[in-house]
Every structure is written in C-alpha cells, then in structure tokens.
PDB file of C-alpha atoms in Angstrom:
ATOM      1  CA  UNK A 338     -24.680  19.271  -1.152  1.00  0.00           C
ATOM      2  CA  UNK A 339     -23.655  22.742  -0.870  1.00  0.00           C
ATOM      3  CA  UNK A 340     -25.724  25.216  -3.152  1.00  0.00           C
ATOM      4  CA  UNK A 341     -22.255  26.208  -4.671  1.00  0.00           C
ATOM      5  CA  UNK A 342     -21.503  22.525  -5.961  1.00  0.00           C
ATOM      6  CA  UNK A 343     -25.425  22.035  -7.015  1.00  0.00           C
ATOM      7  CA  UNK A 344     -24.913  25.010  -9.499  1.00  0.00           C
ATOM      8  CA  UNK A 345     -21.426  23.958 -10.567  1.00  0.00           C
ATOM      9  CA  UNK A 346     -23.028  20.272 -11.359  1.00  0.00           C
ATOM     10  CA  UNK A 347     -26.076  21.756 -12.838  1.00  0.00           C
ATOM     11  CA  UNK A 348     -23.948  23.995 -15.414  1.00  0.00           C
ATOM     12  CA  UNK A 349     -21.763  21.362 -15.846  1.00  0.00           C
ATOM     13  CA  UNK A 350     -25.318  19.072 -16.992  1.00  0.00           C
ATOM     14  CA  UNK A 351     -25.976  21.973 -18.939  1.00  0.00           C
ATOM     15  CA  UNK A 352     -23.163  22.023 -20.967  1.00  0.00           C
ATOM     16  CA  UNK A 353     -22.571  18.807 -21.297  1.00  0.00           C
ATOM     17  CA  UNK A 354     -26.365  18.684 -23.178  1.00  0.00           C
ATOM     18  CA  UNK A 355     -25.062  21.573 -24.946  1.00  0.00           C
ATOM     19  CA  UNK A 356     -22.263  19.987 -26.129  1.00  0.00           C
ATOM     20  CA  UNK A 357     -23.934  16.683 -27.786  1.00  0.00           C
ATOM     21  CA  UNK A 358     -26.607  18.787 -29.463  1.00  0.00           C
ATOM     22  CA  UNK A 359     -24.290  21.763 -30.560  1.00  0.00           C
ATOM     23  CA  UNK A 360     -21.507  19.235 -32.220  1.00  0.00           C
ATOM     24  CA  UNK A 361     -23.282  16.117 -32.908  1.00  0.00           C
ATOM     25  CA  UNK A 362     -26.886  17.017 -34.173  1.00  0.00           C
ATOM     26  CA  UNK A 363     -29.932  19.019 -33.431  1.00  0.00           C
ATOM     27  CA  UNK A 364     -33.013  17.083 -32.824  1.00  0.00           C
ATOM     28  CA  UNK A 365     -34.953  16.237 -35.570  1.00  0.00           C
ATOM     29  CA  UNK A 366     -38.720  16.922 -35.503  1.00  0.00           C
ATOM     30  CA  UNK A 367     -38.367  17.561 -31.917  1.00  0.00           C
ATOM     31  CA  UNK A 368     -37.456  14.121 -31.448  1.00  0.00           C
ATOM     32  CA  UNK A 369     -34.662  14.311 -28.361  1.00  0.00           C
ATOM     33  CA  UNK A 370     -33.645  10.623 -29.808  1.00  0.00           C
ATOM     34  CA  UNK A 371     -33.051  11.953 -33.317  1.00  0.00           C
ATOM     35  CA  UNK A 372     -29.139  12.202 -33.124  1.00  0.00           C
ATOM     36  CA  UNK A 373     -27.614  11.097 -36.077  1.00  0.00           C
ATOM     37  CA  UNK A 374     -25.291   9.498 -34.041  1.00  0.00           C
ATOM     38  CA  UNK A 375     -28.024   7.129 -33.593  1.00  0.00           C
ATOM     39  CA  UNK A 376     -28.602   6.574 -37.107  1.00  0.00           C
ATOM     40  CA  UNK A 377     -24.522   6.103 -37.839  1.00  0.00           C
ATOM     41  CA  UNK A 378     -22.521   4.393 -34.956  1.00  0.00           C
ATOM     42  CA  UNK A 379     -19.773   6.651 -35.570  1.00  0.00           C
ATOM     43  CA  UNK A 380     -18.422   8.347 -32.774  1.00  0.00           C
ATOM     44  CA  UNK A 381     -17.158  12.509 -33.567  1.00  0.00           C
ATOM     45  CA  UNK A 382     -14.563  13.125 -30.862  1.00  0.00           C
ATOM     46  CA  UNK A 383     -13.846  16.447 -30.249  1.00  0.00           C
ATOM     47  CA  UNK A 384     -12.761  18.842 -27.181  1.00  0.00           C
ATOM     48  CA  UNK A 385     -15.005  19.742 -25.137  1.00  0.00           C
ATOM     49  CA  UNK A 386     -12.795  22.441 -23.320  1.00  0.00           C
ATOM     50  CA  UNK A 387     -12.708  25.529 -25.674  1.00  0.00           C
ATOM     51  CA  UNK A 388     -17.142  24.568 -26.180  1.00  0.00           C
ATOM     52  CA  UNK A 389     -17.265  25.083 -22.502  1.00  0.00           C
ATOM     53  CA  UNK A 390     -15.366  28.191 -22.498  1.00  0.00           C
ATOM     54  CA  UNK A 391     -17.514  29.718 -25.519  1.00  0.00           C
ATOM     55  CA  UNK A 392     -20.588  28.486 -24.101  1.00  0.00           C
ATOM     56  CA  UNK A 393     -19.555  30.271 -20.978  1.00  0.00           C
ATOM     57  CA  UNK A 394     -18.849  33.427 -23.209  1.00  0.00           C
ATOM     58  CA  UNK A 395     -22.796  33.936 -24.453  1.00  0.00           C
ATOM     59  CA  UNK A 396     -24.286  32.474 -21.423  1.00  0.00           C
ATOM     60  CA  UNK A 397     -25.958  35.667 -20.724  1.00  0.00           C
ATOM     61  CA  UNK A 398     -27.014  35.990 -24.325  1.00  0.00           C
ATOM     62  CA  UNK A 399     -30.537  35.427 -25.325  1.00  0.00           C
ATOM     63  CA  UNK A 400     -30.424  31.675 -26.328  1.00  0.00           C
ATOM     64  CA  UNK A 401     -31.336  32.033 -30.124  1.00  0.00           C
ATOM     65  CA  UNK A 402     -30.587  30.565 -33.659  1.00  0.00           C
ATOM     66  CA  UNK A 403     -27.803  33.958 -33.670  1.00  0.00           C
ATOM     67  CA  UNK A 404     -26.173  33.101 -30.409  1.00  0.00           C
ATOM     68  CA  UNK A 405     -25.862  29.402 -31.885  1.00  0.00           C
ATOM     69  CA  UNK A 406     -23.815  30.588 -34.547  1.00  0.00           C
ATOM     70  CA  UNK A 407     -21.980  32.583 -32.266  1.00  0.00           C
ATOM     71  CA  UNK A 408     -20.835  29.911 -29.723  1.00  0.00           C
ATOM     72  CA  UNK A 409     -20.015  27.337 -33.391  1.00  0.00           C
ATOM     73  CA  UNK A 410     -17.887  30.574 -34.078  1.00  0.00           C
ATOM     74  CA  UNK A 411     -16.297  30.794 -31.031  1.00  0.00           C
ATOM     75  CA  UNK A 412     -15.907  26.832 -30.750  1.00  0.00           C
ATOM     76  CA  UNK A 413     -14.483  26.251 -34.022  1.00  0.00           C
ATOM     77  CA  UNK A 414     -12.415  29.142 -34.371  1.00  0.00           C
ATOM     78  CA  UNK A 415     -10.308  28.002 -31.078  1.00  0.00           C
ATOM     79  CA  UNK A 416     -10.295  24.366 -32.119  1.00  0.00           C
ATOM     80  CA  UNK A 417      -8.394  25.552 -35.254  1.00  0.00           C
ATOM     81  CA  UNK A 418     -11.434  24.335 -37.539  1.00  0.00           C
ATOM     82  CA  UNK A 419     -12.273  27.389 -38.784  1.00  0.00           C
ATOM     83  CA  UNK A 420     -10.137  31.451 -38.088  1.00  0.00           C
ATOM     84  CA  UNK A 421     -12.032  34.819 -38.118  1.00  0.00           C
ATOM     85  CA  UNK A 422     -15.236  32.931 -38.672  1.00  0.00           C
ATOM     86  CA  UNK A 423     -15.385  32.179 -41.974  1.00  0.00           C
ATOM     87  CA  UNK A 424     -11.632  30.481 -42.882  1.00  0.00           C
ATOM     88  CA  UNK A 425     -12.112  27.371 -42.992  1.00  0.00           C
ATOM     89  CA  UNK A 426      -8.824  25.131 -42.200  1.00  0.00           C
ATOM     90  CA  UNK A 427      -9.228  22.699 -44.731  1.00  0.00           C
ATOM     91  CA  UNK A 428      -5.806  20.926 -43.097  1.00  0.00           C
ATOM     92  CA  UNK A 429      -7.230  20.724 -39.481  1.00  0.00           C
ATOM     93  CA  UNK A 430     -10.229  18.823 -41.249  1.00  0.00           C
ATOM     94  CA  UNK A 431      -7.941  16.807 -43.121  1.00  0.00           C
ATOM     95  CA  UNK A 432      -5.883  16.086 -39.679  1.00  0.00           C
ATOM     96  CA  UNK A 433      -9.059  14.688 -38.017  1.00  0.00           C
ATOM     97  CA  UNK A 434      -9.822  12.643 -40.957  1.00  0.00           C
ATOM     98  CA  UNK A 435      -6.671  11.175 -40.732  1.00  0.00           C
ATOM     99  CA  UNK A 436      -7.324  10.105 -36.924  1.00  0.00           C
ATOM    100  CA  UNK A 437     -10.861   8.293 -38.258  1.00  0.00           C
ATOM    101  CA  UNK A 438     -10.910   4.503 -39.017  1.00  0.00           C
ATOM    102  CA  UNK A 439      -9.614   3.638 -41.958  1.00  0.00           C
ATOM    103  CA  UNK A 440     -13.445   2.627 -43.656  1.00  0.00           C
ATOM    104  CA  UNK A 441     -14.548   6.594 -42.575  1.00  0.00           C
ATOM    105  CA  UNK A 442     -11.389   8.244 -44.070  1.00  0.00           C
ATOM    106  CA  UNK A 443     -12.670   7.990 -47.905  1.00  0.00           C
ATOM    107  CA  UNK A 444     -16.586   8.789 -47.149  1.00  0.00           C
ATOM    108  CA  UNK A 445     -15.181  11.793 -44.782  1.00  0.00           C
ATOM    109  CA  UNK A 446     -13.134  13.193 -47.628  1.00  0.00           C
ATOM    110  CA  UNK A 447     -16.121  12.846 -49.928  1.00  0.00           C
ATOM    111  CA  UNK A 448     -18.660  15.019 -47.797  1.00  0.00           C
ATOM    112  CA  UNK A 449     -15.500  17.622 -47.054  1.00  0.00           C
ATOM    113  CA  UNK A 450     -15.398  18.022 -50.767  1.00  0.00           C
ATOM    114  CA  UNK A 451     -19.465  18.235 -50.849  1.00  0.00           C
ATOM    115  CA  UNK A 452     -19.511  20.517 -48.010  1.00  0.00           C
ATOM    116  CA  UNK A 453     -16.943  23.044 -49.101  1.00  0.00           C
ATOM    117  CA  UNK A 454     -19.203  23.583 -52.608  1.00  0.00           C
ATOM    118  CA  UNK A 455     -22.186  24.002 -50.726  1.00  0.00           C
ATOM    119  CA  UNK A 456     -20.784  26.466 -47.911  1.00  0.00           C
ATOM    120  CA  UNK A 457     -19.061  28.229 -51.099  1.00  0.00           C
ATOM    121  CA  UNK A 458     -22.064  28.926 -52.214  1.00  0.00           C
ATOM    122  CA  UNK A 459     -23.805  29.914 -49.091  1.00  0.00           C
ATOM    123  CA  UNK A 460     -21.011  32.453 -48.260  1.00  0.00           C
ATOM    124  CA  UNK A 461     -21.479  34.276 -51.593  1.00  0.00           C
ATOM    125  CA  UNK A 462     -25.606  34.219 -51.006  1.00  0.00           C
ATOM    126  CA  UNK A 463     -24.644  35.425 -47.422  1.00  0.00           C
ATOM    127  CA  UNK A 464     -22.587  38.187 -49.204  1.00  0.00           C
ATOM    128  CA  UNK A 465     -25.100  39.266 -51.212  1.00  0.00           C
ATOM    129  CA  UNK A 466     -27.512  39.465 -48.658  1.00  0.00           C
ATOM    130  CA  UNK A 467     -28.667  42.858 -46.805  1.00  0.00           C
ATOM    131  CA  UNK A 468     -29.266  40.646 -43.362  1.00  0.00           C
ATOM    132  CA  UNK A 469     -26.149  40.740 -41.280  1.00  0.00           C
ATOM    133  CA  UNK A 470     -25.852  38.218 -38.825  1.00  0.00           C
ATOM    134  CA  UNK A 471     -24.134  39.611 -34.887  1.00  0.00           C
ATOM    135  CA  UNK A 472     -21.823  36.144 -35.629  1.00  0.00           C
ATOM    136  CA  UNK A 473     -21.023  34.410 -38.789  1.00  0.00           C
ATOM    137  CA  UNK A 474     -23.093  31.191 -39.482  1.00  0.00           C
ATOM    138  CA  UNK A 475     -20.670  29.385 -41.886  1.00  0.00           C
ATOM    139  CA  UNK A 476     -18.879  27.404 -39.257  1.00  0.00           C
ATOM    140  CA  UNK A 477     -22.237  25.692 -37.766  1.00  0.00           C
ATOM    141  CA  UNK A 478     -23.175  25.578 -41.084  1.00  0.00           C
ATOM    142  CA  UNK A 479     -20.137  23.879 -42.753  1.00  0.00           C
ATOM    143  CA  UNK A 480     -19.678  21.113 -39.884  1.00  0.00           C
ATOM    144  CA  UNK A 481     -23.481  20.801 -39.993  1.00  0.00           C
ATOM    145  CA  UNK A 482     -23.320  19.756 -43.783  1.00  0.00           C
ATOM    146  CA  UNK A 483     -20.463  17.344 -42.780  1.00  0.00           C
ATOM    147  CA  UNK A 484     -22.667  15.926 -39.849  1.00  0.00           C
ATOM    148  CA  UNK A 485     -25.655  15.704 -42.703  1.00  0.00           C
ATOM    149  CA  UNK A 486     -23.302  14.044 -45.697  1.00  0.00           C
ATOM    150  CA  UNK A 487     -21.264  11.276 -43.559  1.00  0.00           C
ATOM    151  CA  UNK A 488     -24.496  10.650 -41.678  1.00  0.00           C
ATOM    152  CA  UNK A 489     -25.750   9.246 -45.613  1.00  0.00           C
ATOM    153  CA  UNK A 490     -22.903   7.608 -46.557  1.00  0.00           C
ATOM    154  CA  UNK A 491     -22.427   5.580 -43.284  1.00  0.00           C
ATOM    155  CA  UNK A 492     -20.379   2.336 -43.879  1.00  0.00           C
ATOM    156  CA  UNK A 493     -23.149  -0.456 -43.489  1.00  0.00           C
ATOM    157  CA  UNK A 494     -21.045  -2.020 -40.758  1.00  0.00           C
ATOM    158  CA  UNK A 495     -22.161   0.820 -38.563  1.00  0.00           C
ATOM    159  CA  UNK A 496     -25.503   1.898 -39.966  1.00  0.00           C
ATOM    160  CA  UNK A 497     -28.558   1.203 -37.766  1.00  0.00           C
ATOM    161  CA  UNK A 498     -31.338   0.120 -39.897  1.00  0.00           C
ATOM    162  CA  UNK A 499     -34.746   1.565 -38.910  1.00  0.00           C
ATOM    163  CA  UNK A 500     -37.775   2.973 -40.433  1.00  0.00           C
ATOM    164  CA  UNK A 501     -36.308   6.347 -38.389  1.00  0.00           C
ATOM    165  CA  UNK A 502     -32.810   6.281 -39.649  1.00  0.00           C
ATOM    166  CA  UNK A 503     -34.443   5.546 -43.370  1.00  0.00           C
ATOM    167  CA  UNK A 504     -36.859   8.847 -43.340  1.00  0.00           C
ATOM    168  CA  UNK A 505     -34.217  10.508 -41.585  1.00  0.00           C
ATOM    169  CA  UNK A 506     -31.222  10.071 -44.096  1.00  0.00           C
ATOM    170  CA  UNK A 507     -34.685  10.618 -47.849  1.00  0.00           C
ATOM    171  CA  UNK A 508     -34.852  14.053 -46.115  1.00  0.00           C
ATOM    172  CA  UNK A 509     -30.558  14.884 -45.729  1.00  0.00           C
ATOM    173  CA  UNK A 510     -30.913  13.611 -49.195  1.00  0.00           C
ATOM    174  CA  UNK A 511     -33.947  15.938 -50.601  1.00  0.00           C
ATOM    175  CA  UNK A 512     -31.833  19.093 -48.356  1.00  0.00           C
ATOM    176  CA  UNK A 513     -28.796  18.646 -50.088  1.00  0.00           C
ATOM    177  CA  UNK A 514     -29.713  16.600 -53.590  1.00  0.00           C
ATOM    178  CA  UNK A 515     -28.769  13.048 -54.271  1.00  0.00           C
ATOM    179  CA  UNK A 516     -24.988  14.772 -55.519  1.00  0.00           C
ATOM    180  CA  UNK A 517     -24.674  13.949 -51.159  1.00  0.00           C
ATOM    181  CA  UNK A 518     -24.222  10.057 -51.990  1.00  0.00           C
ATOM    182  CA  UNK A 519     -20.649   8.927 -52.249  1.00  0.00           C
ATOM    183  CA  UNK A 520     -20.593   5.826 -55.000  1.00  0.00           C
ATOM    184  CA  UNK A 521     -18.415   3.237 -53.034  1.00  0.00           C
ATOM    185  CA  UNK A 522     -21.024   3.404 -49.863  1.00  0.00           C
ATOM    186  CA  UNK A 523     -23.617   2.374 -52.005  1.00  0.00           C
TER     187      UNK A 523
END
C-alpha cells in the first residue's frame, strides 16, 4: 500500500474512533466497552462529515478536555444543533426527535426538557465564573446530558439488562438526581 493511502486509512481509523466516542459516549471507568449505546440499543445517527472537518480543524491542537469542547463546538454549531456556541436550536433537536421511533419520541422530549434546565444552570455558573474556557463547553455538555437522560429512560424493549448497564445507569442517576427518570418508562 502506498504510504500516502496508509495515512489516509489510518486518519480515517482515527476519526472514525473519534467520532463514536465524541457523539455517542466517553468510556466509563476506562472501560472501552462502556458505551451507552451498549446499555440502550438505540442507535444516534448523525453526520459524520462536518465531525471530520472539525476534527481536522484542532488536529494540531494538544488533545485535551478544552480542545474536546472545541471540536463539540465546531461539530454542533455546523450541524445546526447549537450557533455561536452556546444557542442552542431547540427546533433542530426537536427535528431529530421527530425522525426517532415513535416509543423514543416522548422519553427524547423528556430529557430535552431535563437537559435544557440543567445546561441553564451551568451557563449562568459558567458566567459567573473567573475561568474562561479557549471554546465554550455547553454544546458537549448539553448533548452529553441528553446522551446521560435517554440512556435512563431506555424503553425496556431495547434495554440490555446487565449488572454493567444497572451500576452504569445508579451513577447517571446520583449525577443528575432521580428528577432524570421520565414516569411512563418506569
């Protein structure tokens, strides 16, 4: 293979990894298998064009909690999710819930409601705060919470029950307070 194509292929492994960590989850205790995804057979769908490009934007960055938030910024703000960093399109969200399955619309409403107080509150901590950040965090934060919330109130059709999925979803709940359970998916 031509050393050209190896390095295309190898950034293109990269980013791919990239992509299912920075969208779907981060690993939990260090456990590469943690994925919520795991936990909820739900699958996010989302383009993966404009994470390339913003990937590609701080790839010479030092790879660090702030240059996270920066390439959530950058992905987010040119999905439509989220403008200037901090907007958050409420009817972009409410456009991709439409396109879930009918059982995920109602839960996926729920933790948009959930999320918005909680990132509410963040953004006037983060106000108040003398510590300012190179990019703004709300947008990893925000779809984070929404990752965190649906991931909780999974439709038991799609839930995978294990001893994993169980300690994984007591400590979402002790993060965010039991106010993260939506009534009907109980």
């Amino acid at each position: 293979m031509h050393p050209t194509a190896l390095g295309r292929v190898c950034s293109l492994v990269v980013i791919a990894l990239i992509q299912v960590f920075a969208i779907v989850d981060f690993n939990f205790d260090d456990d590469p298998n943690s994925d919520v995804q795991w936990c909820c057979m739900v699958e996010h769908s989302f383009p993966q064009e404009p994470y390339r490009a913003c990937n590609e934007q701080y790839k010479n960055s030092t790879e660090n909690k702030e240059t996270l938030m920066c390439i959530h910024q950058c992905y987010y703000n040119a999905i439509g999710m989220f403008s200037n960093g901090e907007k958050l399109e409420i009817d972009k969200y409410i456009e991709y819930k439409d396109s879930l399955d009918a059982a995920l619309q109602e839960p996926f409403t729920f933790a948009l409601a959930i999320c918005v107080k909680i990132t509410n509150n963040l953004m006037k901590r983060l106000a108040a705060s003398a510590v300012k950040m190179r990019c703004s965090p709300i947008p990893y934060l925000f779809n984070r919470c929404l990752l965190d919330v649906d991931m909780v109130n999974c439709p038991k059709d799609r839930w995978l029950n294990s001893s994993f999925c169980d300690e994984l979803t007591k400590r979402i709940k002790a993060k965010y307070g039991e106010g993260v359970l939506y009534k009907s998916s109980q």
